[in-house]
Amino acid sequence: MAIEQSKESTNAAIIDGKAFALSVRSDVTKDVGILKTQHNVTPGLAVVIVGADPASQIYVRSKVKLTTEVGMNSYHFEMPADTPEASLLEKISDLNKDPKVHGILVQLPLPKHMNEAKVIEAITPSKDVDGFHVINSGLLATGGQGMVPCTPLGCLMMLQNTLGDLSGKHAVVIGRSNIVGKPMAQLLLNANCTVTITHSRTQNIAKITREADIIVAAVGVPEMVKVDWVKEGATVIDVGMNRLEAPEKGPGKTRLAGDVDFSSVAKKAGAITPVPGGVGPMTIACLLKNTVTAACYQNNISL
Ligand code: GUN
């Protein structure tokens, strides 16, 4: 009975980000092997974390582990929450100059006393594997070749893997952050989609999302996208990673929820990413891919 019910209740293809990320990391491992053996270059990724935010620490630990797993060098720096901004800028300046370091990632958010934009702009654009530097966002906006932010890049790869050519599709991005919403919209535009960006001040979002062939939800509101927001057969990418209380699992227990009401939307969508196991693993895989790209660029190598 339970099995039948679950068969009936999910019509959408589940986009397996975990499996896709594994195959991307396997390609990265091959490229790292070529760089090492044929070019004597071992890509190196430096991750800097300031403060002890538990969620950030989990992300960083996972980045460090997977970096070494693909054969790259990992450099990990932890700085206390009260570190002066000037000390962080000095650390970045050292990493910019270090030829063993090809990628630099400063984990966000930073403590309140730091100016995030100033810190990001201090990273050499060719080592900015997050793709957050204005030079890289400018290159993305003008169709140039720069570092592309990892989460939107992972989303684009999953969309292309699911749908093939995206030309002419109406893509609706929910959210306008510099990290996800805006670069996602640019990438979709570069892939010849018709793109609509919606956000917290958009009126009647559901009317707009119901017209979408593709929905990318990156808004940070748990389970906001409901089944009546979605056109039959649409492809839905859920970037949300929200922790909710789950008393049904026991006292004090929590569960992860995306920005999409998965159980209902999965009945109507054509394809959908789960949370966890969708966008998250692809973000880290793309970070490693960007580090290889950075190492190639800095050493004038084309693979
Ligand atoms: N914090 C949450 N996501 C990210 C990311 O993609 N990069 C960095 N640097 N910090 C983050």
Tab-separated table of C-alpha atoms and ligand atoms in Angstrom:
chain	number	residue	atom	x	y	z
A	1	MET	CA	0.000	0.000	0.000
A	2	ALA	CA	2.722	2.452	1.023
A	3	ILE	CA	4.747	1.625	-2.082
A	4	GLU	CA	1.760	2.067	-4.409
A	5	GLN	CA	0.942	5.350	-2.783
A	6	SER	CA	4.457	6.637	-3.270
A	7	LYS	CA	4.432	5.433	-6.909
A	8	GLU	CA	1.200	7.273	-7.505
A	9	SER	CA	2.265	10.410	-5.713
A	10	THR	CA	5.491	11.141	-7.618
A	11	ASN	CA	5.135	11.626	-11.349
A	12	ALA	CA	8.185	13.808	-11.809
A	13	ALA	CA	11.595	12.413	-12.661
A	14	ILE	CA	13.816	12.981	-9.658
A	15	ILE	CA	17.022	14.724	-10.717
A	16	ASP	CA	19.750	12.919	-8.802
A	17	GLY	CA	22.262	15.651	-7.960
A	18	LYS	CA	24.285	13.282	-5.821
A	19	ALA	CA	24.921	10.869	-8.697
A	20	PHE	CA	25.539	13.693	-11.175
A	21	ALA	CA	28.021	15.328	-8.782
A	22	LEU	CA	29.838	12.016	-8.439
A	23	SER	CA	30.313	11.856	-12.218
A	24	VAL	CA	31.481	15.515	-12.335
A	25	ARG	CA	33.994	14.784	-9.547
A	26	SER	CA	35.184	11.729	-11.431
A	27	ASP	CA	35.874	13.947	-14.510
A	28	VAL	CA	37.663	16.426	-12.223
A	29	THR	CA	39.785	13.589	-10.802
A	30	LYS	CA	40.838	12.616	-14.348
A	31	ASP	CA	41.729	16.243	-15.197
A	32	VAL	CA	43.721	16.611	-11.961
A	33	GLY	CA	45.634	13.427	-12.911
A	34	ILE	CA	46.505	14.895	-16.336
A	35	LEU	CA	47.581	18.216	-14.778
A	36	LYS	CA	49.844	16.379	-12.332
A	37	THR	CA	51.427	13.879	-14.674
A	38	GLN	CA	51.655	15.853	-17.922
A	39	HIS	CA	52.064	19.412	-16.634
A	40	ASN	CA	53.527	19.007	-13.148
A	41	VAL	CA	50.717	21.155	-11.722
A	42	THR	CA	48.685	20.083	-8.671
A	43	PRO	CA	45.617	22.313	-8.392
A	44	GLY	CA	45.312	23.871	-4.928
A	45	LEU	CA	42.200	25.274	-3.278
A	46	ALA	CA	42.412	27.544	-0.221
A	47	VAL	CA	39.312	27.834	1.940
A	48	VAL	CA	39.160	30.561	4.571
A	49	ILE	CA	36.518	30.546	7.290
A	50	VAL	CA	36.119	33.357	9.790
A	51	GLY	CA	34.174	32.546	12.960
A	52	ALA	CA	32.470	29.374	14.080
A	53	ASP	CA	29.067	29.341	12.359
A	54	PRO	CA	28.110	25.629	12.593
A	55	ALA	CA	26.461	25.448	9.139
A	56	SER	CA	29.512	27.111	7.513
A	57	GLN	CA	31.826	24.701	9.332
A	58	ILE	CA	29.920	21.712	7.951
A	59	TYR	CA	30.127	23.105	4.378
A	60	VAL	CA	33.841	23.857	4.732
A	61	ARG	CA	34.663	20.412	6.129
A	62	SER	CA	32.891	18.822	3.202
A	63	LYS	CA	34.743	21.087	0.702
A	64	VAL	CA	38.121	20.188	2.251
A	65	LYS	CA	37.373	16.442	2.200
A	66	LEU	CA	36.248	16.372	-1.436
A	67	THR	CA	39.150	18.580	-2.561
A	68	THR	CA	41.679	16.022	-1.346
A	69	GLU	CA	39.541	13.149	-2.653
A	70	VAL	CA	39.914	14.415	-6.269
A	71	GLY	CA	43.690	14.673	-5.785
A	72	MET	CA	44.030	18.427	-5.269
A	73	ASN	CA	45.878	20.201	-2.503
A	74	SER	CA	43.611	21.688	0.137
A	75	TYR	CA	44.666	24.660	2.277
A	76	HIS	CA	42.310	25.377	5.108
A	77	PHE	CA	42.479	28.502	7.299
A	78	GLU	CA	40.295	29.149	10.336
A	79	MET	CA	40.270	32.651	11.759
A	80	PRO	CA	38.441	33.730	14.941
A	81	ALA	CA	35.201	35.715	14.620
A	82	ASP	CA	36.845	38.889	15.981
A	83	THR	CA	39.649	38.851	13.380
A	84	PRO	CA	40.214	42.415	12.114
A	85	GLU	CA	39.237	42.886	8.483
A	86	ALA	CA	42.809	43.989	7.703
A	87	SER	CA	44.142	40.576	8.826
A	88	LEU	CA	41.751	38.761	6.497
A	89	LEU	CA	42.770	41.068	3.635
A	90	GLU	CA	46.424	40.298	4.407
A	91	LYS	CA	45.718	36.551	4.322
A	92	ILE	CA	43.993	36.961	0.936
A	93	SER	CA	46.932	38.985	-0.367
A	94	ASP	CA	49.334	36.166	0.659
A	95	LEU	CA	47.131	33.553	-1.048
A	96	ASN	CA	46.892	35.718	-4.199
A	97	LYS	CA	50.697	35.623	-4.423
A	98	ASP	CA	51.099	31.906	-3.617
A	99	PRO	CA	51.625	29.932	-6.869
A	100	LYS	CA	50.526	26.666	-5.171
A	101	VAL	CA	47.071	28.192	-4.587
A	102	HIS	CA	44.914	28.340	-7.730
A	103	GLY	CA	41.544	28.924	-6.083
A	104	ILE	CA	40.552	31.006	-3.061
A	105	LEU	CA	37.200	30.691	-1.325
A	106	VAL	CA	36.250	32.860	1.636
A	107	GLN	CA	33.232	31.250	3.251
A	108	LEU	CA	30.251	33.601	3.580
A	109	PRO	CA	28.602	35.036	5.568
A	110	LEU	CA	31.419	36.981	7.218
A	111	PRO	CA	31.134	38.509	10.698
A	112	LYS	CA	29.175	41.789	10.755
A	113	HIS	CA	32.247	44.016	11.206
A	114	MET	CA	33.619	42.985	7.814
A	115	ASN	CA	32.711	44.441	4.445
A	116	GLU	CA	31.933	41.395	2.286
A	117	ALA	CA	32.209	43.246	-1.010
A	118	LYS	CA	35.640	44.616	-0.071
A	119	VAL	CA	36.852	41.142	0.931
A	120	ILE	CA	35.590	39.556	-2.306
A	121	GLU	CA	37.181	42.295	-4.432
A	122	ALA	CA	40.532	41.585	-2.714
A	123	ILE	CA	40.681	38.115	-4.316
A	124	THR	CA	42.527	37.986	-7.653
A	125	PRO	CA	39.721	37.427	-10.207
A	126	SER	CA	41.456	34.405	-11.788
A	127	LYS	CA	41.609	32.725	-8.329
A	128	ASP	CA	38.002	33.666	-7.452
A	129	VAL	CA	36.561	30.146	-7.774
A	130	ASP	CA	33.258	31.388	-6.289
A	131	GLY	CA	32.840	33.739	-9.264
A	132	PHE	CA	31.705	36.543	-6.956
A	133	HIS	CA	34.274	39.210	-7.949
A	134	VAL	CA	32.809	42.101	-9.995
A	135	ILE	CA	35.193	41.244	-12.841
A	136	ASN	CA	33.717	37.736	-12.998
A	137	SER	CA	30.098	38.890	-12.652
A	138	GLY	CA	30.827	41.487	-15.349
A	139	LEU	CA	32.271	38.822	-17.648
A	140	LEU	CA	29.202	36.638	-17.080
A	141	ALA	CA	26.894	39.551	-17.852
A	142	THR	CA	28.727	40.413	-21.078
A	143	GLY	CA	29.166	36.856	-22.359
A	144	GLY	CA	32.896	36.696	-21.533
A	145	GLN	CA	34.840	33.798	-20.032
A	146	GLY	CA	35.284	34.166	-16.295
A	147	MET	CA	34.689	32.125	-13.169
A	148	VAL	CA	31.019	31.179	-12.882
A	149	PRO	CA	29.368	30.932	-9.424
A	150	CYS	CA	29.168	27.278	-8.393
A	151	THR	CA	25.519	26.892	-7.372
A	152	PRO	CA	24.021	28.426	-10.526
A	153	LEU	CA	26.555	26.521	-12.659
A	154	GLY	CA	25.459	23.257	-11.013
A	155	CYS	CA	21.801	24.144	-11.623
A	156	LEU	CA	22.490	24.900	-15.298
A	157	MET	CA	24.313	21.588	-15.751
A	158	MET	CA	21.384	19.673	-14.235
A	159	LEU	CA	18.911	21.545	-16.447
A	160	GLN	CA	20.915	20.849	-19.604
A	161	ASN	CA	21.366	17.225	-18.593
A	162	THR	CA	17.594	16.883	-18.083
A	163	LEU	CA	16.244	18.983	-20.941
A	164	GLY	CA	19.067	19.219	-23.493
A	165	ASP	CA	18.962	22.540	-25.367
A	166	LEU	CA	17.282	25.236	-23.249
A	167	SER	CA	16.706	27.679	-26.154
A	168	GLY	CA	13.375	29.464	-26.063
A	169	LYS	CA	12.281	28.008	-22.732
A	170	HIS	CA	10.672	30.359	-20.232
A	171	ALA	CA	12.764	30.211	-17.059
A	172	VAL	CA	11.550	31.866	-13.880
A	173	VAL	CA	14.141	32.490	-11.165
A	174	ILE	CA	12.758	33.154	-7.691
A	175	GLY	CA	15.310	35.214	-5.757
A	176	ARG	CA	17.788	37.923	-6.765
A	177	SER	CA	20.876	37.316	-4.632
A	178	ASN	CA	24.342	37.981	-6.029
A	179	ILE	CA	25.306	34.375	-5.176
A	180	VAL	CA	22.457	32.550	-6.913
A	181	GLY	CA	19.505	34.492	-8.377
A	182	LYS	CA	21.323	37.069	-10.520
A	183	PRO	CA	24.061	34.787	-11.947
A	184	MET	CA	21.446	32.050	-12.518
A	185	ALA	CA	19.382	34.462	-14.600
A	186	GLN	CA	22.483	35.449	-16.591
A	187	LEU	CA	23.412	31.821	-17.282
A	188	LEU	CA	19.872	31.011	-18.433
A	189	LEU	CA	19.875	34.095	-20.645
A	190	ASN	CA	23.220	33.027	-22.138
A	191	ALA	CA	21.583	29.619	-22.815
A	192	ASN	CA	18.894	31.476	-24.825
A	193	CYS	CA	16.062	31.142	-22.305
A	194	THR	CA	13.428	33.828	-21.850
A	195	VAL	CA	14.144	34.781	-18.252
A	196	THR	CA	11.951	36.321	-15.577
A	197	ILE	CA	13.388	37.170	-12.160
A	198	THR	CA	10.911	37.330	-9.304
A	199	HIS	CA	11.610	38.405	-5.725
A	200	SER	CA	10.049	39.439	-2.428
A	201	ARG	CA	8.363	42.531	-3.963
A	202	THR	CA	6.971	40.714	-7.019
A	203	GLN	CA	3.191	40.826	-7.217
A	204	ASN	CA	1.341	37.558	-7.817
A	205	ILE	CA	4.415	35.354	-8.215
A	206	ALA	CA	2.272	32.236	-8.773
A	207	LYS	CA	0.771	33.746	-11.953
A	208	ILE	CA	4.313	34.136	-13.318
A	209	THR	CA	5.696	30.761	-12.195
A	210	ARG	CA	2.662	28.971	-13.707
A	211	GLU	CA	3.914	30.113	-17.125
A	212	ALA	CA	7.418	28.719	-16.555
A	213	ASP	CA	8.972	25.751	-18.332
A	214	ILE	CA	11.784	26.008	-15.774
A	215	ILE	CA	11.585	27.222	-12.175
A	216	VAL	CA	14.699	27.851	-10.096
A	217	ALA	CA	13.739	28.574	-6.481
A	218	ALA	CA	16.484	30.357	-4.540
A	219	VAL	CA	14.618	32.435	-2.047
A	220	GLY	CA	15.278	30.898	1.386
A	221	VAL	CA	11.612	30.475	2.334
A	222	PRO	CA	10.831	26.851	3.254
A	223	GLU	CA	8.370	25.102	0.925
A	224	MET	CA	7.178	28.376	-0.616
A	225	VAL	CA	6.599	26.994	-4.120
A	226	LYS	CA	3.286	25.114	-4.003
A	227	VAL	CA	1.774	22.721	-6.524
A	228	ASP	CA	-0.596	25.384	-7.925
A	229	TRP	CA	2.445	27.579	-8.754
A	230	VAL	CA	3.738	25.019	-11.239
A	231	LYS	CA	2.757	24.185	-14.822
A	232	GLU	CA	2.228	20.489	-15.617
A	233	GLY	CA	5.547	18.997	-16.767
A	234	ALA	CA	7.755	21.943	-15.699
A	235	THR	CA	11.322	21.351	-14.519
A	236	VAL	CA	11.852	22.549	-10.954
A	237	ILE	CA	15.262	23.217	-9.400
A	238	ASP	CA	15.232	23.763	-5.642
A	239	VAL	CA	18.224	25.686	-4.291
A	240	GLY	CA	16.676	26.119	-0.810
A	241	MET	CA	18.334	24.558	2.216
A	242	ASN	CA	16.179	25.350	5.242
A	243	ARG	CA	16.241	23.564	8.574
A	244	LEU	CA	12.786	23.032	10.077
A	245	GLU	CA	11.695	21.581	13.398
A	246	ALA	CA	10.414	18.028	12.989
A	247	PRO	CA	8.597	16.983	16.180
A	248	GLU	CA	7.245	13.928	14.289
A	249	LYS	CA	10.836	12.577	14.287
A	250	GLY	CA	11.155	13.050	18.045
A	251	PRO	CA	11.716	15.889	20.505
A	252	GLY	CA	14.271	18.474	19.326
A	253	LYS	CA	14.665	16.808	15.909
A	254	THR	CA	14.942	18.801	12.683
A	255	ARG	CA	14.668	18.122	8.969
A	256	LEU	CA	15.998	19.834	5.842
A	257	ALA	CA	13.453	21.472	3.572
A	258	GLY	CA	13.914	23.218	0.257
A	259	ASP	CA	12.078	26.264	-1.085
A	260	VAL	CA	9.699	23.915	-2.917
A	261	ASP	CA	6.865	21.912	-1.372
A	262	PHE	CA	8.414	18.735	-2.786
A	263	SER	CA	5.699	16.190	-1.977
A	264	SER	CA	2.942	18.077	-3.802
A	265	VAL	CA	5.016	19.652	-6.616
A	266	ALA	CA	6.556	16.275	-7.510
A	267	LYS	CA	3.053	15.110	-8.559
A	268	LYS	CA	2.815	17.762	-11.263
A	269	ALA	CA	6.346	18.700	-12.355
A	270	GLY	CA	8.120	16.860	-15.167
A	271	ALA	CA	11.394	16.758	-13.243
A	272	ILE	CA	12.461	18.049	-9.846
A	273	THR	CA	15.548	18.175	-7.623
A	274	PRO	CA	15.208	16.803	-4.082
A	275	VAL	CA	16.560	18.442	-0.911
A	276	PRO	CA	18.951	17.080	0.185
A	277	GLY	CA	20.614	15.308	-2.758
A	278	GLY	CA	19.904	17.831	-5.513
A	279	VAL	CA	21.683	21.153	-5.906
A	280	GLY	CA	23.927	20.850	-2.802
A	281	PRO	CA	26.327	18.143	-4.050
A	282	MET	CA	26.552	19.865	-7.456
A	283	THR	CA	27.717	23.124	-5.851
A	284	ILE	CA	30.827	21.485	-4.389
A	285	ALA	CA	31.498	19.502	-7.586
A	286	CYS	CA	31.424	22.793	-9.540
A	287	LEU	CA	33.787	24.398	-7.028
A	288	LEU	CA	36.317	21.650	-7.760
A	289	LYS	CA	35.695	22.009	-11.514
A	290	ASN	CA	36.300	25.780	-11.211
A	291	THR	CA	39.563	25.123	-9.360
A	292	VAL	CA	40.787	22.974	-12.270
A	293	THR	CA	39.715	25.737	-14.689
A	294	ALA	CA	41.639	28.281	-12.581
A	295	ALA	CA	44.774	26.097	-12.448
A	296	CYS	CA	44.655	25.647	-16.252
A	297	TYR	CA	44.151	29.367	-16.862
A	298	GLN	CA	46.986	30.389	-14.525
A	299	ASN	CA	49.383	27.929	-16.183
A	300	ASN	CA	48.250	28.564	-19.748
A	301	ILE	CA	47.090	24.959	-20.175
A	302	SER	CA	44.084	23.799	-22.174
A	303	LEU	CA	42.806	20.314	-21.376
B	1	GUN	N1	28.107	30.447	1.779
B	1	GUN	C1	27.013	29.797	1.290
B	1	GUN	N2	27.212	29.445	0.001
B	1	GUN	C2	28.454	29.877	-0.323
B	1	GUN	C3	29.220	29.797	-1.529
B	1	GUN	O1	28.803	29.272	-2.555
B	1	GUN	N3	30.457	30.349	-1.451
B	1	GUN	C4	30.927	30.958	-0.327
B	1	GUN	N4	32.149	31.496	-0.374
B	1	GUN	N5	30.234	31.051	0.789
B	1	GUN	C5	28.997	30.510	0.784
